[in-house]
mmCIF file of C-alpha atoms in Angstrom:
data_model
loop_
_atom_site.group_PDB
_atom_site.id
_atom_site.type_symbol
_atom_site.label_atom_id
_atom_site.label_comp_id
_atom_site.label_asym_id
_atom_site.label_seq_id
_atom_site.Cartn_x
_atom_site.Cartn_y
_atom_site.Cartn_z
ATOM 1 C CA UNK A 267 -0.182 0.249 -0.167
ATOM 2 C CA UNK A 268 1.464 3.174 -1.169
ATOM 3 C CA UNK A 269 2.033 6.112 1.431
ATOM 4 C CA UNK A 270 -0.449 8.077 0.057
ATOM 5 C CA UNK A 271 -3.056 4.979 0.404
ATOM 6 C CA UNK A 272 -2.557 5.020 4.288
ATOM 7 C CA UNK A 273 -3.391 9.084 4.663
ATOM 8 C CA UNK A 274 -5.538 8.599 3.309
ATOM 9 C CA UNK A 275 -7.252 5.595 5.503
ATOM 10 C CA UNK A 276 -5.989 7.875 8.299
ATOM 11 C CA UNK A 277 -7.865 10.330 7.103
ATOM 12 C CA UNK A 278 -10.608 8.967 6.921
ATOM 13 C CA UNK A 279 -10.500 6.678 10.209
ATOM 14 C CA UNK A 280 -10.518 10.045 12.005
ATOM 15 C CA UNK A 281 -13.435 12.212 10.093
ATOM 16 C CA UNK A 282 -15.738 8.572 11.181
ATOM 17 C CA UNK A 283 -14.660 8.843 14.980
ATOM 18 C CA UNK A 284 -14.428 12.586 14.944
ATOM 19 C CA UNK A 285 -18.465 13.022 13.289
ATOM 20 C CA UNK A 286 -21.879 10.954 14.495
ATOM 21 C CA UNK A 287 -23.378 8.653 11.801
ATOM 22 C CA UNK A 288 -26.361 10.572 10.529
ATOM 23 C CA UNK A 289 -29.749 8.884 12.047
ATOM 24 C CA UNK A 290 -30.676 7.789 7.945
ATOM 25 C CA UNK A 291 -27.552 5.470 8.032
ATOM 26 C CA UNK A 292 -27.495 4.167 11.287
ATOM 27 C CA UNK A 293 -31.568 2.915 10.759
ATOM 28 C CA UNK A 294 -30.208 0.705 7.480
ATOM 29 C CA UNK A 295 -27.343 -0.108 9.879
ATOM 30 C CA UNK A 296 -29.344 -1.144 12.330
ATOM 31 C CA UNK A 297 -31.601 -3.322 9.452
ATOM 32 C CA UNK A 298 -29.716 -6.261 8.705
ATOM 33 C CA UNK A 299 -29.075 -6.952 12.470
ATOM 34 C CA UNK A 300 -30.061 -10.751 12.761
ATOM 35 C CA UNK A 301 -32.675 -10.581 15.787
ATOM 36 C CA UNK A 302 -34.028 -13.361 16.617
ATOM 37 C CA UNK A 303 -37.361 -15.107 15.882
ATOM 38 C CA UNK A 304 -40.719 -13.589 16.328
ATOM 39 C CA UNK A 305 -38.948 -10.531 18.047
ATOM 40 C CA UNK A 306 -40.922 -6.804 16.688
ATOM 41 C CA UNK A 307 -39.550 -3.745 16.130
ATOM 42 C CA UNK A 308 -41.006 -1.019 18.047
ATOM 43 C CA UNK A 309 -41.761 2.586 16.085
ATOM 44 C CA UNK A 310 -39.264 4.973 16.230
ATOM 45 C CA UNK A 311 -36.653 3.531 18.644
ATOM 46 C CA UNK A 312 -34.820 0.779 15.650
ATOM 47 C CA UNK A 313 -35.212 -2.044 18.656
ATOM 48 C CA UNK A 314 -36.512 -5.811 18.357
ATOM 49 C CA UNK A 315 -38.686 -6.311 21.248
ATOM 50 C CA UNK A 316 -39.328 -9.605 21.683
ATOM 51 C CA UNK A 317 -41.103 -9.355 25.208
ATOM 52 C CA UNK A 318 -43.652 -6.310 24.133
ATOM 53 C CA UNK A 319 -41.528 -4.580 26.643
ATOM 54 C CA UNK A 320 -43.034 -1.102 28.360
ATOM 55 C CA UNK A 321 -43.306 1.902 26.162
ATOM 56 C CA UNK A 322 -41.372 3.917 29.794
ATOM 57 C CA UNK A 323 -38.957 1.867 32.447
ATOM 58 C CA UNK A 324 -37.735 3.534 35.184
ATOM 59 C CA UNK A 325 -35.051 0.627 37.192
ATOM 60 C CA UNK A 326 -35.659 2.857 39.940
ATOM 61 C CA UNK A 327 -39.025 2.053 40.352
ATOM 62 C CA UNK A 328 -38.903 -1.362 40.256
ATOM 63 C CA UNK A 329 -35.680 -1.599 42.614
ATOM 64 C CA UNK A 330 -36.134 0.755 44.832
ATOM 65 C CA UNK A 331 -35.024 -1.164 47.786
ATOM 66 C CA UNK A 332 -31.777 -0.375 45.818
ATOM 67 C CA UNK A 333 -30.808 3.161 46.228
ATOM 68 C CA UNK A 334 -27.399 2.509 44.924
ATOM 69 C CA UNK A 335 -29.340 2.284 41.227
ATOM 70 C CA UNK A 336 -29.886 6.045 41.510
ATOM 71 C CA UNK A 337 -26.687 7.319 43.057
ATOM 72 C CA UNK A 338 -24.990 10.373 41.161
ATOM 73 C CA UNK A 339 -20.641 9.740 41.504
ATOM 74 C CA UNK A 340 -18.354 12.515 40.492
ATOM 75 C CA UNK A 341 -15.216 11.413 38.196
ATOM 76 C CA UNK A 342 -13.335 14.196 39.184
ATOM 77 C CA UNK A 343 -10.622 15.595 36.857
ATOM 78 C CA UNK A 344 -9.615 11.839 35.835
ATOM 79 C CA UNK A 345 -11.650 9.765 32.630
ATOM 80 C CA UNK A 346 -13.059 6.706 35.443
ATOM 81 C CA UNK A 347 -16.905 6.892 33.820
ATOM 82 C CA UNK A 348 -15.708 3.128 32.556
ATOM 83 C CA UNK A 349 -14.582 2.236 36.618
ATOM 84 C CA UNK A 350 -17.487 3.969 37.536
ATOM 85 C CA UNK A 351 -20.356 2.597 35.097
ATOM 86 C CA UNK A 352 -19.105 -0.430 35.911
ATOM 87 C CA UNK A 353 -19.044 -1.494 39.563
ATOM 88 C CA UNK A 354 -22.725 1.188 40.189
ATOM 89 C CA UNK A 355 -24.105 -0.913 38.011
ATOM 90 C CA UNK A 356 -22.710 -4.007 39.711
ATOM 91 C CA UNK A 357 -23.621 -2.674 42.908
ATOM 92 C CA UNK A 358 -26.759 -2.730 41.691
ATOM 93 C CA UNK A 359 -27.271 -5.899 40.204
ATOM 94 C CA UNK A 360 -25.648 -7.377 44.367
ATOM 95 C CA UNK A 361 -28.578 -5.406 45.563
ATOM 96 C CA UNK A 362 -30.916 -6.408 42.874
ATOM 97 C CA UNK A 363 -30.666 -10.380 42.586
ATOM 98 C CA UNK A 364 -30.738 -10.002 46.071
ATOM 99 C CA UNK A 365 -34.034 -8.948 46.611
ATOM 100 C CA UNK A 366 -32.818 -6.184 48.200
ATOM 101 C CA UNK A 367 -31.275 -7.854 51.430
ATOM 102 C CA UNK A 368 -27.569 -6.713 49.668
ATOM 103 C CA UNK A 369 -25.616 -4.151 49.677
ATOM 104 C CA UNK A 370 -23.378 -2.854 48.249
ATOM 105 C CA UNK A 371 -21.176 -0.087 47.344
ATOM 106 C CA UNK A 372 -18.534 -1.242 44.790
ATOM 107 C CA UNK A 373 -15.456 0.557 44.610
ATOM 108 C CA UNK A 374 -14.378 2.049 41.016
ATOM 109 C CA UNK A 375 -10.769 2.831 42.578
ATOM 110 C CA UNK A 376 -10.039 -0.331 42.595
ATOM 111 C CA UNK A 377 -10.446 -0.892 38.884
ATOM 112 C CA UNK A 378 -9.268 2.595 38.235
ATOM 113 C CA UNK A 379 -5.586 2.007 39.694
ATOM 114 C CA UNK A 380 -6.129 -1.750 40.144
ATOM 115 C CA UNK A 381 -7.027 -2.866 36.453
ATOM 116 C CA UNK A 382 -4.210 -2.383 34.044
ATOM 117 C CA UNK A 383 -6.088 -4.010 31.677
ATOM 118 C CA UNK A 384 -8.536 -1.999 30.864
ATOM 119 C CA UNK A 385 -6.842 0.835 29.922
ATOM 120 C CA UNK A 386 -4.296 4.459 31.356
ATOM 121 C CA UNK A 387 -5.701 4.559 35.122
ATOM 122 C CA UNK A 388 -7.402 8.451 34.796
ATOM 123 C CA UNK A 389 -6.227 8.753 31.399
ATOM 124 C CA UNK A 390 -9.397 6.494 30.363
ATOM 125 C CA UNK A 391 -10.270 3.344 29.059
ATOM 126 C CA UNK A 392 -12.537 0.263 28.417
ATOM 127 C CA UNK A 393 -15.683 -0.717 30.166
ATOM 128 C CA UNK A 394 -15.816 -3.991 28.439
ATOM 129 C CA UNK A 395 -12.241 -4.364 30.378
ATOM 130 C CA UNK A 396 -14.000 -2.951 33.843
ATOM 131 C CA UNK A 397 -17.042 -6.212 33.474
ATOM 132 C CA UNK A 398 -13.909 -8.866 32.677
ATOM 133 C CA UNK A 399 -11.364 -7.948 35.772
ATOM 134 C CA UNK A 400 -14.734 -8.657 37.593
ATOM 135 C CA UNK A 401 -14.990 -11.928 36.550
ATOM 136 C CA UNK A 402 -11.659 -12.536 37.198
ATOM 137 C CA UNK A 403 -10.581 -10.642 40.423
ATOM 138 C CA UNK A 404 -13.868 -9.431 41.826
ATOM 139 C CA UNK A 405 -14.618 -6.170 43.534
ATOM 140 C CA UNK A 406 -14.362 -5.090 47.001
ATOM 141 C CA UNK A 407 -16.331 -2.321 48.085
ATOM 142 C CA UNK A 408 -16.146 1.083 48.387
ATOM 143 C CA UNK A 409 -18.389 4.562 48.628
ATOM 144 C CA UNK A 410 -18.076 8.001 46.487
ATOM 145 C CA UNK A 411 -14.839 10.365 47.366
ATOM 146 C CA UNK A 412 -15.514 12.088 51.325
ATOM 147 C CA UNK A 413 -18.092 9.163 52.223
ATOM 148 C CA UNK A 414 -15.315 7.120 54.549
ATOM 149 C CA UNK A 415 -17.469 4.042 53.420
ATOM 150 C CA UNK A 416 -16.017 0.325 52.294
ATOM 151 C CA UNK A 417 -13.246 -1.072 51.914
ATOM 152 C CA UNK A 418 -11.403 1.570 49.075
ATOM 153 C CA UNK A 419 -13.827 3.785 48.656
ATOM 154 C CA UNK A 420 -12.442 6.674 46.476
ATOM 155 C CA UNK A 421 -9.915 9.196 47.059
ATOM 156 C CA UNK A 422 -9.986 11.445 42.846
ATOM 157 C CA UNK A 423 -12.275 15.236 44.769
ATOM 158 C CA UNK A 424 -14.811 17.034 42.841
ATOM 159 C CA UNK A 425 -14.513 19.935 40.410
ATOM 160 C CA UNK A 426 -16.858 21.305 38.459
ATOM 161 C CA UNK A 427 -17.336 19.354 34.500
ATOM 162 C CA UNK A 428 -19.704 22.339 32.641
ATOM 163 C CA UNK A 429 -17.808 24.285 30.550
ATOM 164 C CA UNK A 430 -18.601 27.456 32.273
ATOM 165 C CA UNK A 431 -16.509 26.040 35.756
ATOM 166 C CA UNK A 432 -14.538 29.103 37.412
ATOM 167 C CA UNK A 433 -14.004 27.984 40.773
ATOM 168 C CA UNK A 434 -12.465 24.778 41.332
ATOM 169 C CA UNK A 435 -12.471 23.547 37.190
ATOM 170 C CA UNK A 436 -11.578 20.007 36.669
ATOM 171 C CA UNK A 437 -8.655 21.772 33.792
ATOM 172 C CA UNK A 438 -7.490 23.190 37.711
ATOM 173 C CA UNK A 439 -6.325 20.047 38.703
ATOM 174 C CA UNK A 440 -3.328 17.761 38.040
ATOM 175 C CA UNK A 441 -4.395 14.560 36.411
ATOM 176 C CA UNK A 442 -3.047 11.289 38.469
ATOM 177 C CA UNK A 443 -3.695 7.527 39.093
ATOM 178 C CA UNK A 444 -3.939 6.524 43.063
ATOM 179 C CA UNK A 445 -1.647 3.937 43.315
ATOM 180 C CA UNK A 446 -3.332 0.015 42.566
ATOM 181 C CA UNK A 447 -3.548 -1.343 46.787
ATOM 182 C CA UNK A 448 -4.860 -4.950 47.792
ATOM 183 C CA UNK A 449 -5.774 -4.010 51.038
ATOM 184 C CA UNK A 450 -8.465 -1.694 52.504
ATOM 185 C CA UNK A 451 -7.359 1.647 53.316
ATOM 186 C CA UNK A 452 -10.205 2.890 54.244
ATOM 187 C CA UNK A 453 -9.274 1.885 58.593
ATOM 188 C CA UNK A 454 -12.883 2.590 60.081
ATOM 189 C CA UNK A 455 -14.034 -0.798 57.622
ATOM 190 C CA UNK A 456 -14.231 -3.702 59.224
ATOM 191 C CA UNK A 457 -14.177 -5.792 56.804
ATOM 192 C CA UNK A 458 -11.045 -7.392 55.629
ATOM 193 C CA UNK A 459 -9.278 -7.067 51.993
ATOM 194 C CA UNK A 460 -9.701 -10.681 51.334
ATOM 195 C CA UNK A 461 -13.817 -10.907 52.636
ATOM 196 C CA UNK A 462 -14.754 -8.263 50.588
ATOM 197 C CA UNK A 463 -14.863 -9.725 46.614
ATOM 198 C CA UNK A 464 -17.628 -10.258 45.010
ATOM 199 C CA UNK A 465 -16.971 -11.869 41.849
ATOM 200 C CA UNK A 466 -19.551 -12.512 39.021
ATOM 201 C CA UNK A 467 -19.748 -13.039 34.919
ATOM 202 C CA UNK A 468 -20.176 -10.501 32.467
ATOM 203 C CA UNK A 469 -21.576 -10.640 28.922
ATOM 204 C CA UNK A 470 -21.795 -8.054 26.116
ATOM 205 C CA UNK A 471 -25.466 -6.880 25.876
ATOM 206 C CA UNK A 472 -26.476 -6.359 21.655
ATOM 207 C CA UNK A 473 -28.135 -3.445 21.077
ATOM 208 C CA UNK A 474 -31.296 -5.785 20.758
ATOM 209 C CA UNK A 475 -31.211 -6.770 23.338
ATOM 210 C CA UNK A 476 -30.378 -3.097 25.923
ATOM 211 C CA UNK A 477 -34.143 -2.947 26.973
ATOM 212 C CA UNK A 478 -34.996 -6.757 27.539
ATOM 213 C CA UNK A 479 -31.464 -7.298 29.657
ATOM 214 C CA UNK A 480 -32.204 -3.833 31.514
ATOM 215 C CA UNK A 481 -35.924 -4.725 31.554
ATOM 216 C CA UNK A 482 -34.889 -8.188 33.896
ATOM 217 C CA UNK A 483 -31.921 -7.902 34.722
ATOM 218 C CA UNK A 484 -30.643 -3.841 36.055
ATOM 219 C CA UNK A 485 -28.502 -0.566 34.977
ATOM 220 C CA UNK A 486 -25.911 -2.265 32.685
ATOM 221 C CA UNK A 487 -23.104 0.789 30.568
ATOM 222 C CA UNK A 488 -22.460 1.235 26.990
ATOM 223 C CA UNK A 489 -20.012 3.967 26.195
ATOM 224 C CA UNK A 490 -19.983 5.853 22.999
ATOM 225 C CA UNK A 491 -18.069 9.221 21.909
ATOM 226 C CA UNK A 492 -18.196 11.954 23.433
ATOM 227 C CA UNK A 493 -18.419 15.693 22.332
ATOM 228 C CA UNK A 494 -18.201 18.596 23.418
ATOM 229 C CA UNK A 495 -22.211 19.250 23.636
ATOM 230 C CA UNK A 496 -23.009 16.696 25.297
ATOM 231 C CA UNK A 497 -20.252 18.057 28.130
ATOM 232 C CA UNK A 498 -22.887 20.992 28.147
ATOM 233 C CA UNK A 499 -26.442 18.967 27.759
ATOM 234 C CA UNK A 500 -28.991 20.362 30.344
ATOM 235 C CA UNK A 501 -31.759 18.674 29.640
ATOM 236 C CA UNK A 502 -33.667 17.288 26.794
ATOM 237 C CA UNK A 503 -32.884 14.467 24.626
ATOM 238 C CA UNK A 504 -29.382 14.459 23.860
ATOM 239 C CA UNK A 505 -28.036 13.986 20.063
ATOM 240 C CA UNK A 506 -25.018 14.746 18.825
ATOM 241 C CA UNK A 507 -25.206 18.799 16.925
ATOM 242 C CA UNK A 508 -22.115 20.076 17.435
ATOM 243 C CA UNK A 509 -18.860 21.102 18.971
ATOM 244 C CA UNK A 510 -14.893 19.289 18.989
ATOM 245 C CA UNK A 511 -14.529 15.530 19.853
ATOM 246 C CA UNK A 512 -13.185 15.085 23.443
ATOM 247 C CA UNK A 513 -13.034 11.267 25.086
ATOM 248 C CA UNK A 514 -14.749 8.229 24.879
ATOM 249 C CA UNK A 515 -17.209 7.772 28.181
ATOM 250 C CA UNK A 516 -18.981 5.491 29.893
ATOM 251 C CA UNK A 517 -22.285 5.654 31.533
ATOM 252 C CA UNK A 518 -24.400 3.604 33.540
ATOM 253 C CA UNK A 519 -28.662 3.174 31.295
ATOM 254 C CA UNK A 520 -31.107 2.478 33.832
ATOM 255 C CA UNK A 521 -34.042 2.650 31.852
ATOM 256 C CA UNK A 522 -36.169 4.280 28.797
ATOM 257 C CA UNK A 523 -38.439 6.292 27.861
ATOM 258 C CA UNK A 524 -40.016 8.802 24.910
ATOM 259 C CA UNK A 525 -39.933 12.431 25.266
ATOM 260 C CA UNK A 526 -42.424 14.549 22.140
ATOM 261 C CA UNK A 527 -41.889 11.108 20.373
ATOM 262 C CA UNK A 528 -38.209 11.211 20.239
ATOM 263 C CA UNK A 529 -37.156 7.823 21.829
ATOM 264 C CA UNK A 530 -34.167 8.197 24.740
ATOM 265 C CA UNK A 531 -31.678 6.221 26.248
ATOM 266 C CA UNK A 532 -31.930 6.914 30.381
ATOM 267 C CA UNK A 533 -27.667 7.110 31.154
ATOM 268 C CA UNK A 534 -26.834 8.532 34.877
ATOM 269 C CA UNK A 535 -23.470 9.910 33.978
ATOM 270 C CA UNK A 536 -20.615 10.784 36.616
ATOM 271 C CA UNK A 537 -20.726 14.833 36.498
ATOM 272 C CA UNK A 538 -21.995 15.152 39.958
ATOM 273 C CA UNK A 539 -25.992 15.463 39.850
ATOM 274 C CA UNK A 540 -25.458 19.377 39.473
ATOM 275 C CA UNK A 541 -24.646 18.360 35.629
ATOM 276 C CA UNK A 542 -27.784 17.915 32.085
ATOM 277 C CA UNK A 543 -30.550 16.791 34.729
ATOM 278 C CA UNK A 544 -29.588 16.241 38.106
ATOM 279 C CA UNK A 545 -26.674 14.740 36.881
ATOM 280 C CA UNK A 546 -29.094 12.334 34.227
ATOM 281 C CA UNK A 547 -28.569 12.591 30.355
ATOM 282 C CA UNK A 548 -31.463 10.887 28.179
ATOM 283 C CA UNK A 549 -29.855 10.518 24.837
ATOM 284 C CA UNK A 550 -31.400 8.960 21.655
ATOM 285 C CA UNK A 551 -32.204 5.432 21.342
ATOM 286 C CA UNK A 552 -32.227 3.403 18.777
ATOM 287 C CA UNK A 553 -29.804 5.623 16.080
ATOM 288 C CA UNK A 554 -26.685 3.533 17.805
ATOM 289 C CA UNK A 555 -26.551 7.839 18.433
ATOM 290 C CA UNK A 556 -21.936 8.605 18.728
ATOM 291 C CA UNK A 557 -21.812 4.640 18.914
ATOM 292 C CA UNK A 558 -23.446 4.264 22.053
ATOM 293 C CA UNK A 559 -25.427 0.776 21.020
ATOM 294 C CA UNK A 560 -22.343 -0.880 19.502
ATOM 295 C CA UNK A 561 -20.857 -1.151 23.388
ATOM 296 C CA UNK A 562 -23.346 -2.719 26.273
ATOM 297 C CA UNK A 563 -22.057 -4.326 28.503
ATOM 298 C CA UNK A 564 -23.849 -6.044 31.455
ATOM 299 C CA UNK A 565 -22.779 -9.307 33.588
ATOM 300 C CA UNK A 566 -24.628 -11.120 37.306
ATOM 301 C CA UNK A 567 -23.797 -11.439 40.601
ATOM 302 C CA UNK A 568 -22.021 -14.719 41.676
#
């Protein structure tokens, strides 16, 4: 392959990453997806619903005995959404599958600091590797920053994630990854590290089964290409409109619905509660918006 052809190929890849596929293109792609026998396509969503699932669903309401489902975290000046989203979803699923009798808050910090296959710590990583870390090594407990909860609570302080932030802006903070520790560093926690481990399975969730998976087993995680207009999101159904590519962001998806006829995923972000709709966002559903339906994962506790 000539140098010119290589440059053209690289340019094509960059252009692909720097934009979201148009709605028509994405729906065309979905036409070729193999779907289960007997499944029906839901109106306006681009998804197939084998269970005639409700038009809207919120895991917080179905599993009200699991308050972790509605908790919003702050990743601080650290690209740790791949760790936070998975630790949060696993916590939810343990509670759900114990019928509310076990309510751990699992440690995002452990994934961030100790999952070397996940990526590069606070410089970013992959949430599907976080699920595999949970399967291979398990997760200890650990609450949010300042909570003093669990074995390994989060140690990176919150910061302002919005573009207009002046005081305590994330851009003014030093980016660092905490050191991996194989012991409980919370002196007030009474359980030993080796006795505080939670393991489970993990698996990819094809986009057309995501609603069924959430409805039956609880929140899942997804990652997508995040642009500047998502950083500035406040309300409504998000679909890429303008702004430069920022990073890949992972979120926890806990439900779905429609707003003025537009289908959306209900997602918990990790930019604190002042961001978006009290920390949550509605992201266009069924159109693979910013590739969010390409990278969905979940798991079950053992």
